[in-house]
XYZ file of C-alpha atoms in Angstrom:
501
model
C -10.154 11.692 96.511
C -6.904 12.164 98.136
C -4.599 9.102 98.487
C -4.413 7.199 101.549
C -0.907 7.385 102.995
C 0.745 3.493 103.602
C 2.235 2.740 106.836
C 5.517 3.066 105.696
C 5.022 7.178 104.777
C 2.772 7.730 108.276
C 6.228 5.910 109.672
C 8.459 8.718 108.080
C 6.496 11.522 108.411
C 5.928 10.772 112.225
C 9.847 10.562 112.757
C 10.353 14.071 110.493
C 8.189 16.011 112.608
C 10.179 14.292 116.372
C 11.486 17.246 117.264
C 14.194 15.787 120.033
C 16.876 13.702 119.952
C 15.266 11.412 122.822
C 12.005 10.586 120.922
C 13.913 9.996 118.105
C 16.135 7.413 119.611
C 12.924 5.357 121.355
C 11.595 5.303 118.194
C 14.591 3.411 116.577
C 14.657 1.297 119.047
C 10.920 0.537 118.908
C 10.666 -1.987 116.121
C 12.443 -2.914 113.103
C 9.655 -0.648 110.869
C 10.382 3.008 112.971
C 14.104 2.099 112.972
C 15.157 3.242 109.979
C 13.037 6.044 109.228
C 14.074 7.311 112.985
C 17.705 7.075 112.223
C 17.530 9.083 109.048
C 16.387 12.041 110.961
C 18.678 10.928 113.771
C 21.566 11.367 112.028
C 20.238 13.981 109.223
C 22.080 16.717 110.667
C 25.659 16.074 112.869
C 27.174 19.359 114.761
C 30.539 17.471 115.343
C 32.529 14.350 115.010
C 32.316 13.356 118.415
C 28.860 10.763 117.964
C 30.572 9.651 114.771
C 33.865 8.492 116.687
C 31.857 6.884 119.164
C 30.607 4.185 116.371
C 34.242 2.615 115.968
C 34.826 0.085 118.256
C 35.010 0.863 122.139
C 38.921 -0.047 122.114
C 39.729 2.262 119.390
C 39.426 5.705 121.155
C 39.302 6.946 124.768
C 38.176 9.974 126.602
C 40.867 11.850 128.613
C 39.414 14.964 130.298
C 36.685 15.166 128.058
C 38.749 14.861 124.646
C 37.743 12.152 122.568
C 40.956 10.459 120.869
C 41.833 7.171 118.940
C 44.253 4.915 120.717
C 45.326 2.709 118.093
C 45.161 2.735 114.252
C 41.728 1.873 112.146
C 41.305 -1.354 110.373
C 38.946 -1.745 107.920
C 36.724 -3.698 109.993
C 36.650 -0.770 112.012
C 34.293 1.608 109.837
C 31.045 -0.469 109.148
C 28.786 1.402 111.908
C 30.894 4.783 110.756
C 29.757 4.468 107.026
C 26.510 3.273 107.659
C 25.359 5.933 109.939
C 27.820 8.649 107.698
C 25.971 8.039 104.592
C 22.558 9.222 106.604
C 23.845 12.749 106.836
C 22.669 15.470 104.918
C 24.193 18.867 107.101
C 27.192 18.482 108.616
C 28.000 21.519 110.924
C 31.457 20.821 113.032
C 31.661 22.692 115.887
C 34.064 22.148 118.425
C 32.567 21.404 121.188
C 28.858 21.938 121.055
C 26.211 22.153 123.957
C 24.847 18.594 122.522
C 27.707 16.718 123.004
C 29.602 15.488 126.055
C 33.126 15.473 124.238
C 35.303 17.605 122.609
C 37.306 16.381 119.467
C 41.087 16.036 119.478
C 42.147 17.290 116.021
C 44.634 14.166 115.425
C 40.925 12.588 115.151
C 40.992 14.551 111.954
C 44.227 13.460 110.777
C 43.196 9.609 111.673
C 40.515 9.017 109.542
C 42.076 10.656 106.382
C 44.932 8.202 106.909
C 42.788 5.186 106.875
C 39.492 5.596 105.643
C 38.503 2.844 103.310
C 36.815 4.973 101.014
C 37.434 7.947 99.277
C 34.057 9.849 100.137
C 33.330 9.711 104.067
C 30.057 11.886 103.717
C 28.379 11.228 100.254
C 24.906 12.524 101.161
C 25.882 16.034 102.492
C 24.447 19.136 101.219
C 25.414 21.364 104.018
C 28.647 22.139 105.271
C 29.678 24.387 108.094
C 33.344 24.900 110.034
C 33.705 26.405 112.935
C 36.896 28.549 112.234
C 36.943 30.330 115.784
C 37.592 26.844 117.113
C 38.914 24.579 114.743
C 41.233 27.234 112.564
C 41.981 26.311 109.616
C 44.418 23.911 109.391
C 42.668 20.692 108.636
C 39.524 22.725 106.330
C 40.858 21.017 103.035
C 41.192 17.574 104.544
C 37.442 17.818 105.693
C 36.393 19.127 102.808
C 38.112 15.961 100.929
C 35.393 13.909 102.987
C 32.788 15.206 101.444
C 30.897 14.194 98.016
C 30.016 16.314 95.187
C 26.342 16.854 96.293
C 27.173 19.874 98.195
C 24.912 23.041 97.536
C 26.178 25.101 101.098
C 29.188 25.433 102.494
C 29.825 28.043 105.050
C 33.885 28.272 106.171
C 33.118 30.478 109.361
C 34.572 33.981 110.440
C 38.794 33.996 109.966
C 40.587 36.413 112.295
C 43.533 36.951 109.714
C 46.358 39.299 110.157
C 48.988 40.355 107.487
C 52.012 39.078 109.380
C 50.308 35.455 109.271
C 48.374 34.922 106.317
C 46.232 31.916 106.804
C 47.614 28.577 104.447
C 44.987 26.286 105.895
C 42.573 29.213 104.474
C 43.624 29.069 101.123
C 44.142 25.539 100.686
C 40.324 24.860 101.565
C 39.365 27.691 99.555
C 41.409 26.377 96.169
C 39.614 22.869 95.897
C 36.292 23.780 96.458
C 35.696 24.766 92.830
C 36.915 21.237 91.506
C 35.370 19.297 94.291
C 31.759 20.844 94.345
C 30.413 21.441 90.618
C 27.096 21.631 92.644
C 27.895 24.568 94.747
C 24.977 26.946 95.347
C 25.986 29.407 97.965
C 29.444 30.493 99.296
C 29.908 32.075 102.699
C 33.071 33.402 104.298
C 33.245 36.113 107.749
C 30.328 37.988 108.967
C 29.153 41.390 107.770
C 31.017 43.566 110.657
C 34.066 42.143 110.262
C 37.201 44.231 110.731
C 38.725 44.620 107.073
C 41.852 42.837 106.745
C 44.231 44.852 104.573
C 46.851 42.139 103.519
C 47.183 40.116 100.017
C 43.673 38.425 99.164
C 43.790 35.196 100.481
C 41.533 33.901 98.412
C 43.194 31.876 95.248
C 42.036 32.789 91.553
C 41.487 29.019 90.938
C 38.451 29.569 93.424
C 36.479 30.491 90.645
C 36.110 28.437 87.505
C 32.657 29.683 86.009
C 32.615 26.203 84.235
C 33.253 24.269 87.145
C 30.448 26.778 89.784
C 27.963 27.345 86.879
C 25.030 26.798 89.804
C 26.627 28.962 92.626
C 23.711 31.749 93.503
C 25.342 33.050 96.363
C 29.129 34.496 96.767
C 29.666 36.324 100.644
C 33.228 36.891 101.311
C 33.529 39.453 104.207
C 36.724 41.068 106.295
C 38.956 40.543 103.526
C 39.450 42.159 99.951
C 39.095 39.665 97.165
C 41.704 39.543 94.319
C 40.858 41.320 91.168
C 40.874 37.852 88.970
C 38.360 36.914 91.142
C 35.869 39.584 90.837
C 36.001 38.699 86.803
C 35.197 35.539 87.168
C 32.307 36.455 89.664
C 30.911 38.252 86.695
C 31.182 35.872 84.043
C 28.880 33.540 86.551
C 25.471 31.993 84.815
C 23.276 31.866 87.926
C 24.842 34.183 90.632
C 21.921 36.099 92.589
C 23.618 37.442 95.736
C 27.284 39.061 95.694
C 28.548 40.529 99.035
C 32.353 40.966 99.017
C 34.841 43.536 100.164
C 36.777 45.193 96.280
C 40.617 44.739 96.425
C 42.315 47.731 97.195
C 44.170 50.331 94.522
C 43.060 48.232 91.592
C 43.612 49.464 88.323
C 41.355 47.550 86.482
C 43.198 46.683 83.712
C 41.250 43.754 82.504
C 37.407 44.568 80.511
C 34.076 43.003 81.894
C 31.729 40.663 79.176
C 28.965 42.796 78.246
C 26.520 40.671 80.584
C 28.788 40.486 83.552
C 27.255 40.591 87.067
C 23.074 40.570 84.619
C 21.812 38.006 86.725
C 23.046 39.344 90.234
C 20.132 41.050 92.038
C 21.052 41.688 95.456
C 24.997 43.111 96.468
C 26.856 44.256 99.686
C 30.124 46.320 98.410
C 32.688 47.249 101.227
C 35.388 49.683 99.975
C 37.339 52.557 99.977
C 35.707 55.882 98.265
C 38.546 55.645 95.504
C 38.094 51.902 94.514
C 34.455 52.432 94.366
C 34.559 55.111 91.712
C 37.156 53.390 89.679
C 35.069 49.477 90.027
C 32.135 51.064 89.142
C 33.556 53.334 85.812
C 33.963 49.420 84.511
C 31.299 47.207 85.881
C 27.639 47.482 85.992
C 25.063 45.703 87.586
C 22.245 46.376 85.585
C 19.712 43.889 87.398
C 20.645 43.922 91.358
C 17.310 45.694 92.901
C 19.012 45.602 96.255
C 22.435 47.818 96.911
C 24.057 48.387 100.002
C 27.625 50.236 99.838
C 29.996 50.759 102.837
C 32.716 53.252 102.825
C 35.907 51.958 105.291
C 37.902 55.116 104.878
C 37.177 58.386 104.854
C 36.659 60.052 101.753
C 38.232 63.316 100.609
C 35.951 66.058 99.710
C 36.436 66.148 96.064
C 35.665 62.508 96.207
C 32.355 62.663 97.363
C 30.718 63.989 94.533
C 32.237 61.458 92.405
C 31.473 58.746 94.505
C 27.556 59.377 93.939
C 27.898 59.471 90.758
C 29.616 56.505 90.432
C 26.774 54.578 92.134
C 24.314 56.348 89.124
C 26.337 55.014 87.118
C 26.493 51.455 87.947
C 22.869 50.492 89.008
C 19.835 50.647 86.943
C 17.480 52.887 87.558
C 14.369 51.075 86.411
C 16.023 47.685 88.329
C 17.460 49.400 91.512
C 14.355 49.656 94.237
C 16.513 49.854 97.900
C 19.798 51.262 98.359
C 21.425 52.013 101.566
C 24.721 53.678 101.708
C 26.671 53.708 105.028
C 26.892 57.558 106.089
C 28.810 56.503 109.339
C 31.820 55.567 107.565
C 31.814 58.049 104.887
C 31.664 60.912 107.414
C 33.244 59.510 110.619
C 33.954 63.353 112.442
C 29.833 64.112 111.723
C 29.019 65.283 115.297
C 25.148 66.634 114.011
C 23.225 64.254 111.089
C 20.240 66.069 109.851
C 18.239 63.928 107.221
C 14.912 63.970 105.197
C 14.308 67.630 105.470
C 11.509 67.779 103.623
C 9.953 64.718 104.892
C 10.541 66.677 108.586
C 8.608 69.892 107.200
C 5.116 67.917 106.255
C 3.170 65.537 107.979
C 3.204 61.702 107.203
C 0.786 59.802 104.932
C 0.218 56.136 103.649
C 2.001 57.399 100.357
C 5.505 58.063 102.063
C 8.532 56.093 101.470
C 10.109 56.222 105.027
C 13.455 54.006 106.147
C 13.399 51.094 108.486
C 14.333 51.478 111.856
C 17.105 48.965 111.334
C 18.290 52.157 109.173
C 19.239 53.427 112.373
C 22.516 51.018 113.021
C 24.979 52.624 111.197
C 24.438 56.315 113.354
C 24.248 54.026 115.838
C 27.706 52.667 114.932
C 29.421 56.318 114.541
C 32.608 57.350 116.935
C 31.464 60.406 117.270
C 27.553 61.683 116.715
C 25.680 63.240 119.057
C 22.760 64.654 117.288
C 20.463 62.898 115.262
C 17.802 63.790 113.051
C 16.602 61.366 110.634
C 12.637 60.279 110.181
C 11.848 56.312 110.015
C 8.994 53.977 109.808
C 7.898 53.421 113.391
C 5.394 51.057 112.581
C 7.199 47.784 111.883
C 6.948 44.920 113.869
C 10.282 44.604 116.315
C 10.611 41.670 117.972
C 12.695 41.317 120.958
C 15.418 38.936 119.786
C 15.522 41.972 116.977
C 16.384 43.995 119.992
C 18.652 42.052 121.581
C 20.557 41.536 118.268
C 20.069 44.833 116.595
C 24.031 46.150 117.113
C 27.220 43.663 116.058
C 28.983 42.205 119.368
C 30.915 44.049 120.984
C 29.692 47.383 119.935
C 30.513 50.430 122.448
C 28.203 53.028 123.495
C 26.764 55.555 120.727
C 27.418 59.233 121.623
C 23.504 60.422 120.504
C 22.232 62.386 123.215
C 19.536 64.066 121.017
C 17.072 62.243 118.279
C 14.245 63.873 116.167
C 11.701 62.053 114.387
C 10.213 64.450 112.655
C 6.319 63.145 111.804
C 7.222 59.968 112.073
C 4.476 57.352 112.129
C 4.002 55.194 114.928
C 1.398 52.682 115.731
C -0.437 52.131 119.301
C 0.184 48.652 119.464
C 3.995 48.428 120.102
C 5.331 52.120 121.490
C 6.928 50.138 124.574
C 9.082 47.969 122.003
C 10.267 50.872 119.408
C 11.455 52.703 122.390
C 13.407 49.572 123.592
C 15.388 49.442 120.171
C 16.247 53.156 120.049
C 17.615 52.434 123.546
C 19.694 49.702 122.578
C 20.784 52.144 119.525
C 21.060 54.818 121.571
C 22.009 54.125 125.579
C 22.404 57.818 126.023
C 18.875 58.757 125.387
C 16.755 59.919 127.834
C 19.228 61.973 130.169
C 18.381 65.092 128.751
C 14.265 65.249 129.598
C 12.873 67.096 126.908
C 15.741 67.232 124.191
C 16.285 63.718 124.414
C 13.458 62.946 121.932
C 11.709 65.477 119.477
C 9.331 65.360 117.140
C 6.957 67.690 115.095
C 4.258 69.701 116.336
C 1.376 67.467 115.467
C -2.269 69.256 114.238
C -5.328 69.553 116.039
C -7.263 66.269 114.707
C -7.474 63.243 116.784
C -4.883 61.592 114.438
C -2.529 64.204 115.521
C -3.169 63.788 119.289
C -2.413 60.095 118.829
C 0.962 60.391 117.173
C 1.985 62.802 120.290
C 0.697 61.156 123.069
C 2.313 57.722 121.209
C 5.787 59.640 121.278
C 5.094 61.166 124.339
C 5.064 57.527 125.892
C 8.094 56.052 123.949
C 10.028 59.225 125.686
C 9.015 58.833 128.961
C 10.228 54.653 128.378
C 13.473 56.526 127.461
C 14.211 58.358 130.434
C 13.003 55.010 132.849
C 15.101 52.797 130.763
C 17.823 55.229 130.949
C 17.751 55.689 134.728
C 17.858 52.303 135.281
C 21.134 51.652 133.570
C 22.884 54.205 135.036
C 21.682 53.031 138.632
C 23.304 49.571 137.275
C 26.000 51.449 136.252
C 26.472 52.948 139.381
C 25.972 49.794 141.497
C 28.692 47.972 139.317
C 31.169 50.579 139.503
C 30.267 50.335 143.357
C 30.775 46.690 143.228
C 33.945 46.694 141.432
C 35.537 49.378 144.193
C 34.334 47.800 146.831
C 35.751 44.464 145.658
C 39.157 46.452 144.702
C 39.032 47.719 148.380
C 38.764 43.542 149.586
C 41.140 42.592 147.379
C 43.610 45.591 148.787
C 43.039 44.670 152.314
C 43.648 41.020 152.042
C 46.688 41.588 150.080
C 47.451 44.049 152.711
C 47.383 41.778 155.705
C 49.005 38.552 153.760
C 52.023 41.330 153.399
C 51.734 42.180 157.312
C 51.779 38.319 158.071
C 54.839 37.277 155.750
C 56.656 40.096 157.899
């Protein structure tokens, strides 16, 4: 028989699964046995400091146009609700502001509780960290991070806009005591994947990474910036790292030698580089275990290097490990007006036994200044969502120049037609204006299967030409709009002039 949970666990478990903020706090208010078990889950997770500098005293801090702020200095006696709320939190995400809270923090708030906290640890029970870096720079990163305890397995530093001319102290400062503060650290994040690549020094310090300090760290994700070569050895002398996705440093020469199992236990990697760094990284590293590889080229590549640069990536991976690799063609070949790919997938019909790419394959064409005709087959029979639609290109992303796509035999399933053709709009705005050789595909045979795939095609392409006849009527009605506001806008300042005279 199973056991029969006690009062106290129904207690707990009820609170876990109170999925808003309200129910929570009626249930700590309830009675003395739903108080505490509702405040652990309260307080589990904190998105900024604001609720936390509410629990000093009322006369200690102020709000002045929605900035939160102390007014005098902290006593001791100050920090009893701080701590014992403080010691409740397990993921601490500070964002500044946030859509849960009413305030925003002043950063002197910062600066206030480092000079008078009683205790050296402010957050003992944390395991995740976030910082917002858009908002709160970097500045006061290390000070936060000195309020933390060891326990930390996540920390996540945000997405740095750096520039050569101002290279980023706060940055580095944050970046150089994480290795002796966390010996716990699991995963490391740093920028976001489509991140412009910053081409000054490495910010990042060599005393990041002590392999006998970060002997548990899985996960290393550095993006927008090159790493420094002492860096990348230490990266491979790692015991447990799963998951390496950093941009190489730039014109390295390599000079130091690899352990013979550098980089064995990494199985999954994201390289950004130029052509010429590739070739020479790879002629001394290996990653003989990663099963997942995907390369991007930022410059573009001589001729002469191409060749080498393919076999370079032979070279490094395993074949008998090495199961999906994806290499960005949209950076390697950025004057490519026409992409023709899978040939001799185009030539025969689909079956069950066909290795076909995703349709998220499709970004990086998507991506390219300057293609305008696209063949490439894909699986069209994975599920798409619509959020996948929504976020299926990076912010900020102009319009792709593809005019023309063919599918070849691609497969296609009944169920979701209306969906696939939303995503290759949001790839490819431009589809649809041309009728017929907006979207090809192969003849199909005779047999009903055949009819299917058509008529299936046949009805994403006809979604292509609606959806792209409705944005150019929006496009049309905005640029109407915006002259006819112009025109407003000309004739008041006209007559303001005419009065003044």
């Amino acid at each position: 028989m199973h056991r029969a949970l006690l009062i106290q666990e129904i207690t707990c478990r009820i609170c876990s699964l109170a999925n808003d903020l309200s129910s929570l706090a009626m249930l700590a208010r309830t009675c003395k046995d739903t108080h505490e078990p509702a405040i652990c889950v309260l307080w589990e997770e904190v998105q900024d400091l604001a609720p936390l500098v509410q629990c000093f005293p009322h006369d200690s801090w102020s709000v002045v146009e929605t900035e939160l702020t102390f007014t005098r200095p902290l006593a001791s006696e100050d920090w009893d609700r701080f701590l014992h709320y403080s010691r409740h939190i397990r993921n601490l995400r500070l964002r500044n502001p946030t859509r849960a809270s009413r305030y925003r923090v002043h950063s002197s708030v910062i600066s206030t509780l480092d000079a008078s906290r009683p205790e050296p640890v402010l957050f003992p029970c944390v395991h995740i960290f976030e910082w917002d870096a858009e908002m709160l720079g970097y500045e006061l990163l290390d000070t936060c991070l000195g309020f933390l305890g060891a326990q930390v397995r996540y920390i996540h530093l945000g997405h740095p806009h750096l520039c050569p001319d101002r290279p980023e102290c706060g940055l580095r400062a944050g970046l150089s005591a994480i290795a002796h503060q966390f010996p716990s650290l699991e995963h490391v994040y740093l920028g976001h994947s489509f991140a412009d690549v910053y081409r000054g020094p490495p910010p990042i310090s060599e005393a990041l990474l002590l392999p006998e300090r970060l002997s548990a760290l899985r996960t290393f994700c550095i993006y927008g910036f090159p790493i420094a070569e002492a860096v990348v050895y230490a990266l491979a002398t790692l015991p447990s790292l799963e998951i390496l996705k950093v941009t190489l440093p730039f014109d390295s020469t390599w000079s130091g030698t690899f352990p013979s199992k550098a980089f064995s236990t990494v199985k999954q990697v994201f390289l950004r580089m130029t052509a010429p760094d590739y070739i020479s990284f790879s002629a001394v590293a290996k990653f003989p275990s990663v099963g997942e590889a995907y390369l991007e080229v930022i410059d573009v590549p001589k001729q002469s290097t191409t060749n080498g640069f393919y076999e370079a990536i032979r070279r490094q991976f395993s074949p008998r490990s090495l199961l999906q690799l994806e290499v960005s063609p949209a950076g390697t070949f950025p004057y490519a007006v026409v992409a023709f790919i899978g040939s001799v997938i185009a030539d025969c019909y689909w079956c069950v036994n066909d290795t076909l790419p995703t349709m998220t394959a499709l970004v990086p064409f998507a991506l390219h200044p300057n293609l305008s005709d696209l063949f490439v087959p894909f699986d069209g029979t994975q599920p798409v969502s619509l959020s996948g639609i929504k976020d299926a290109l990076p912010p900020g992303t102009g319009r792709s120049h593809v005019t023309s796509l063919g599918v070849g035999y691609s497969p296609l399933t009944v169920s979701h037609p209306q969906l696939v053709a939303a995503y290759l709009s949001r790839l490819f705005p431009r589809l649809g204006g041309q009728e017929g050789r907006s979207l090809m595909w192969g003849e199909c045979d005779e047999t009903a299967e055949g009819h299917q795939l058509q008529e299936r095609w046949k009805k994403v392409r006809e979604l292509l030409t609606c959806f792209y006849a409705i944005r150019e009527d929006e496009r049309d009605i905005t640029a109407r709009e915006l002259t006819q506001s112009q025109e407003t806008a000309r004739l008041r300042c006209k007559g303001s002039t005419a009065d003044h005279h």
